[in-house]
Amino acid sequence: MTKAELVEDVAEAAELTKKDAERLVEIVFESIIETLNQGEKIELRGFGSFRVRERGARRGRNPKTGDPVSIPAKRVPYFKPGKELKELINDPDAATRRASEASATHVADETRQPPIL
């Protein structure tokens, strides 16, 4: 899935214009990047977590020449999928059930009457 396809899905699911959905997706990405740059972890229950891992300096080889090269230390983003995401990927029926439940909840929320005060 490309970013454009993600924007399209968000626009359709949330009944937004593509422009608003694109801005929403951009805000989420910017927030993730900013949080990781600050060295913090992002935990999305049921989905997974994003972290930054430190990769130490090491010796490597130039694949073309075989000469040894020094690879500097760096920070790399890392995503660890959550238990629920793993289960949904390995059980396609569970993903279908979850989508049906979410749809039913959305319909129930729309038909719920506001409390009378």
PDB file of C-alpha atoms in Angstrom:
ATOM      1  CA  MET A   1       0.000   0.000   0.000  1.00  0.00           C
ATOM      2  CA  THR A   2       1.314   3.427  -0.899  1.00  0.00           C
ATOM      3  CA  LYS A   3       0.796   6.630   1.042  1.00  0.00           C
ATOM      4  CA  ALA A   4      -1.726   7.762  -1.608  1.00  0.00           C
ATOM      5  CA  GLU A   5      -3.699   4.533  -1.153  1.00  0.00           C
ATOM      6  CA  LEU A   6      -3.623   4.993   2.628  1.00  0.00           C
ATOM      7  CA  VAL A   7      -4.951   8.538   2.235  1.00  0.00           C
ATOM      8  CA  GLU A   8      -7.716   7.226  -0.022  1.00  0.00           C
ATOM      9  CA  ASP A   9      -8.696   4.548   2.525  1.00  0.00           C
ATOM     10  CA  VAL A  10      -8.722   7.067   5.389  1.00  0.00           C
ATOM     11  CA  ALA A  11     -10.783   9.543   3.352  1.00  0.00           C
ATOM     12  CA  GLU A  12     -13.346   6.877   2.528  1.00  0.00           C
ATOM     13  CA  ALA A  13     -13.535   5.319   6.005  1.00  0.00           C
ATOM     14  CA  ALA A  14     -13.747   8.645   7.861  1.00  0.00           C
ATOM     15  CA  GLU A  15     -15.866  10.362   5.204  1.00  0.00           C
ATOM     16  CA  LEU A  16     -13.264  13.106   4.729  1.00  0.00           C
ATOM     17  CA  THR A  17     -12.043  14.904   1.655  1.00  0.00           C
ATOM     18  CA  LYS A  18      -8.786  13.543   0.267  1.00  0.00           C
ATOM     19  CA  LYS A  19      -7.104  16.821   1.213  1.00  0.00           C
ATOM     20  CA  ASP A  20      -8.232  16.511   4.856  1.00  0.00           C
ATOM     21  CA  ALA A  21      -7.292  12.826   4.967  1.00  0.00           C
ATOM     22  CA  GLU A  22      -3.854  13.593   3.526  1.00  0.00           C
ATOM     23  CA  ARG A  23      -3.290  16.254   6.186  1.00  0.00           C
ATOM     24  CA  LEU A  24      -4.393  13.803   8.877  1.00  0.00           C
ATOM     25  CA  VAL A  25      -1.967  11.138   7.631  1.00  0.00           C
ATOM     26  CA  GLU A  26       0.836  13.737   7.461  1.00  0.00           C
ATOM     27  CA  ILE A  27       0.158  14.825  11.053  1.00  0.00           C
ATOM     28  CA  VAL A  28       0.326  11.206  12.265  1.00  0.00           C
ATOM     29  CA  PHE A  29       3.614  10.591  10.410  1.00  0.00           C
ATOM     30  CA  GLU A  30       5.121  13.864  11.681  1.00  0.00           C
ATOM     31  CA  SER A  31       4.109  13.005  15.237  1.00  0.00           C
ATOM     32  CA  ILE A  32       5.699   9.549  14.995  1.00  0.00           C
ATOM     33  CA  ILE A  33       8.938  10.989  13.580  1.00  0.00           C
ATOM     34  CA  GLU A  34       9.113  13.770  16.179  1.00  0.00           C
ATOM     35  CA  THR A  35       8.496  11.362  19.061  1.00  0.00           C
ATOM     36  CA  LEU A  36      11.157   8.926  17.823  1.00  0.00           C
ATOM     37  CA  ASN A  37      13.649  11.793  17.324  1.00  0.00           C
ATOM     38  CA  GLN A  38      13.146  12.674  21.000  1.00  0.00           C
ATOM     39  CA  GLY A  39      14.149   9.117  21.897  1.00  0.00           C
ATOM     40  CA  GLU A  40      10.671   8.160  23.070  1.00  0.00           C
ATOM     41  CA  LYS A  41       8.731   5.006  22.288  1.00  0.00           C
ATOM     42  CA  ILE A  42       5.300   4.952  20.642  1.00  0.00           C
ATOM     43  CA  GLU A  43       2.988   2.197  21.812  1.00  0.00           C
ATOM     44  CA  LEU A  44      -0.269   1.502  19.982  1.00  0.00           C
ATOM     45  CA  ARG A  45      -2.061  -1.212  21.952  1.00  0.00           C
ATOM     46  CA  GLY A  46      -3.125  -4.131  19.792  1.00  0.00           C
ATOM     47  CA  PHE A  47      -1.084  -2.836  16.847  1.00  0.00           C
ATOM     48  CA  GLY A  48       2.549  -2.565  17.914  1.00  0.00           C
ATOM     49  CA  SER A  49       5.259  -0.195  19.023  1.00  0.00           C
ATOM     50  CA  PHE A  50       7.826   2.021  17.350  1.00  0.00           C
ATOM     51  CA  ARG A  51      11.253   2.519  18.920  1.00  0.00           C
ATOM     52  CA  VAL A  52      14.691   3.759  18.025  1.00  0.00           C
ATOM     53  CA  ARG A  53      17.529   1.289  18.332  1.00  0.00           C
ATOM     54  CA  GLU A  54      21.181   2.192  18.591  1.00  0.00           C
ATOM     55  CA  ARG A  55      23.339   0.353  16.107  1.00  0.00           C
ATOM     56  CA  GLY A  56      27.004   0.355  17.121  1.00  0.00           C
ATOM     57  CA  ALA A  57      29.931   1.154  14.871  1.00  0.00           C
ATOM     58  CA  ARG A  58      31.316  -1.869  13.073  1.00  0.00           C
ATOM     59  CA  ARG A  59      33.642  -3.045  10.370  1.00  0.00           C
ATOM     60  CA  GLY A  60      32.193  -4.049   7.038  1.00  0.00           C
ATOM     61  CA  ARG A  61      33.344  -4.800   3.522  1.00  0.00           C
ATOM     62  CA  ASN A  62      32.838  -2.982   0.266  1.00  0.00           C
ATOM     63  CA  PRO A  63      30.947  -5.632  -1.743  1.00  0.00           C
ATOM     64  CA  LYS A  64      32.485  -4.461  -5.016  1.00  0.00           C
ATOM     65  CA  THR A  65      36.152  -4.365  -3.981  1.00  0.00           C
ATOM     66  CA  GLY A  66      36.206  -6.482  -0.836  1.00  0.00           C
ATOM     67  CA  ASP A  67      38.110  -3.723   0.977  1.00  0.00           C
ATOM     68  CA  PRO A  68      37.300  -3.284   4.681  1.00  0.00           C
ATOM     69  CA  VAL A  69      35.264  -0.184   5.531  1.00  0.00           C
ATOM     70  CA  SER A  70      34.288   1.452   8.789  1.00  0.00           C
ATOM     71  CA  ILE A  71      30.530   1.728   9.327  1.00  0.00           C
ATOM     72  CA  PRO A  72      29.671   4.443  11.879  1.00  0.00           C
ATOM     73  CA  ALA A  73      27.196   4.033  14.741  1.00  0.00           C
ATOM     74  CA  LYS A  74      23.678   5.169  13.987  1.00  0.00           C
ATOM     75  CA  ARG A  75      20.116   5.210  15.265  1.00  0.00           C
ATOM     76  CA  VAL A  76      17.516   3.220  13.321  1.00  0.00           C
ATOM     77  CA  PRO A  77      13.725   3.074  13.638  1.00  0.00           C
ATOM     78  CA  TYR A  78      12.277  -0.285  14.654  1.00  0.00           C
ATOM     79  CA  PHE A  79       8.685  -1.552  14.639  1.00  0.00           C
ATOM     80  CA  LYS A  80       7.605  -4.433  16.842  1.00  0.00           C
ATOM     81  CA  PRO A  81       4.155  -5.806  15.959  1.00  0.00           C
ATOM     82  CA  GLY A  82       1.712  -6.376  18.811  1.00  0.00           C
ATOM     83  CA  LYS A  83       0.179  -9.711  19.724  1.00  0.00           C
ATOM     84  CA  GLU A  84      -3.238  -8.791  18.314  1.00  0.00           C
ATOM     85  CA  LEU A  85      -1.756  -7.679  14.971  1.00  0.00           C
ATOM     86  CA  LYS A  86       0.187 -10.935  14.691  1.00  0.00           C
ATOM     87  CA  GLU A  87      -2.980 -12.928  15.393  1.00  0.00           C
ATOM     88  CA  LEU A  88      -4.984 -10.971  12.812  1.00  0.00           C
ATOM     89  CA  ILE A  89      -2.333 -11.534  10.151  1.00  0.00           C
ATOM     90  CA  ASN A  90      -2.133 -15.256  10.859  1.00  0.00           C
ATOM     91  CA  ASP A  91      -5.914 -15.764  11.065  1.00  0.00           C
ATOM     92  CA  PRO A  92      -7.680 -14.052   8.144  1.00  0.00           C
ATOM     93  CA  ASP A  93     -11.086 -14.972   9.606  1.00  0.00           C
ATOM     94  CA  ALA A  94     -10.253 -13.010  12.767  1.00  0.00           C
ATOM     95  CA  ALA A  95      -9.530  -9.916  10.678  1.00  0.00           C
ATOM     96  CA  THR A  96     -12.906 -10.271   8.938  1.00  0.00           C
ATOM     97  CA  ARG A  97     -14.693 -10.712  12.277  1.00  0.00           C
ATOM     98  CA  ARG A  98     -12.922  -7.676  13.704  1.00  0.00           C
ATOM     99  CA  ALA A  99     -13.916  -5.532  10.702  1.00  0.00           C
ATOM    100  CA  SER A 100     -17.540  -6.679  11.068  1.00  0.00           C
ATOM    101  CA  GLU A 101     -17.522  -5.863  14.787  1.00  0.00           C
ATOM    102  CA  ALA A 102     -16.036  -2.422  14.131  1.00  0.00           C
ATOM    103  CA  SER A 103     -18.681  -1.739  11.494  1.00  0.00           C
ATOM    104  CA  ALA A 104     -21.458  -2.851  13.844  1.00  0.00           C
ATOM    105  CA  THR A 105     -20.086  -0.616  16.611  1.00  0.00           C
ATOM    106  CA  HIS A 106     -19.932   2.336  14.194  1.00  0.00           C
ATOM    107  CA  VAL A 107     -23.580   1.800  13.197  1.00  0.00           C
ATOM    108  CA  ALA A 108     -24.604   1.450  16.854  1.00  0.00           C
ATOM    109  CA  ASP A 109     -22.800   4.701  17.712  1.00  0.00           C
ATOM    110  CA  GLU A 110     -24.641   6.532  14.919  1.00  0.00           C
ATOM    111  CA  THR A 111     -28.056   5.333  16.099  1.00  0.00           C
ATOM    112  CA  ARG A 112     -27.447   6.056  19.787  1.00  0.00           C
ATOM    113  CA  GLN A 113     -29.516   8.965  21.093  1.00  0.00           C
ATOM    114  CA  PRO A 114     -27.778  11.696  23.096  1.00  0.00           C
ATOM    115  CA  PRO A 115     -28.693  11.775  26.796  1.00  0.00           C
ATOM    116  CA  ILE A 116     -31.517  14.104  27.766  1.00  0.00           C
ATOM    117  CA  LEU A 117     -30.488  16.436  30.545  1.00  0.00           C
TER     118      LEU A 117
END
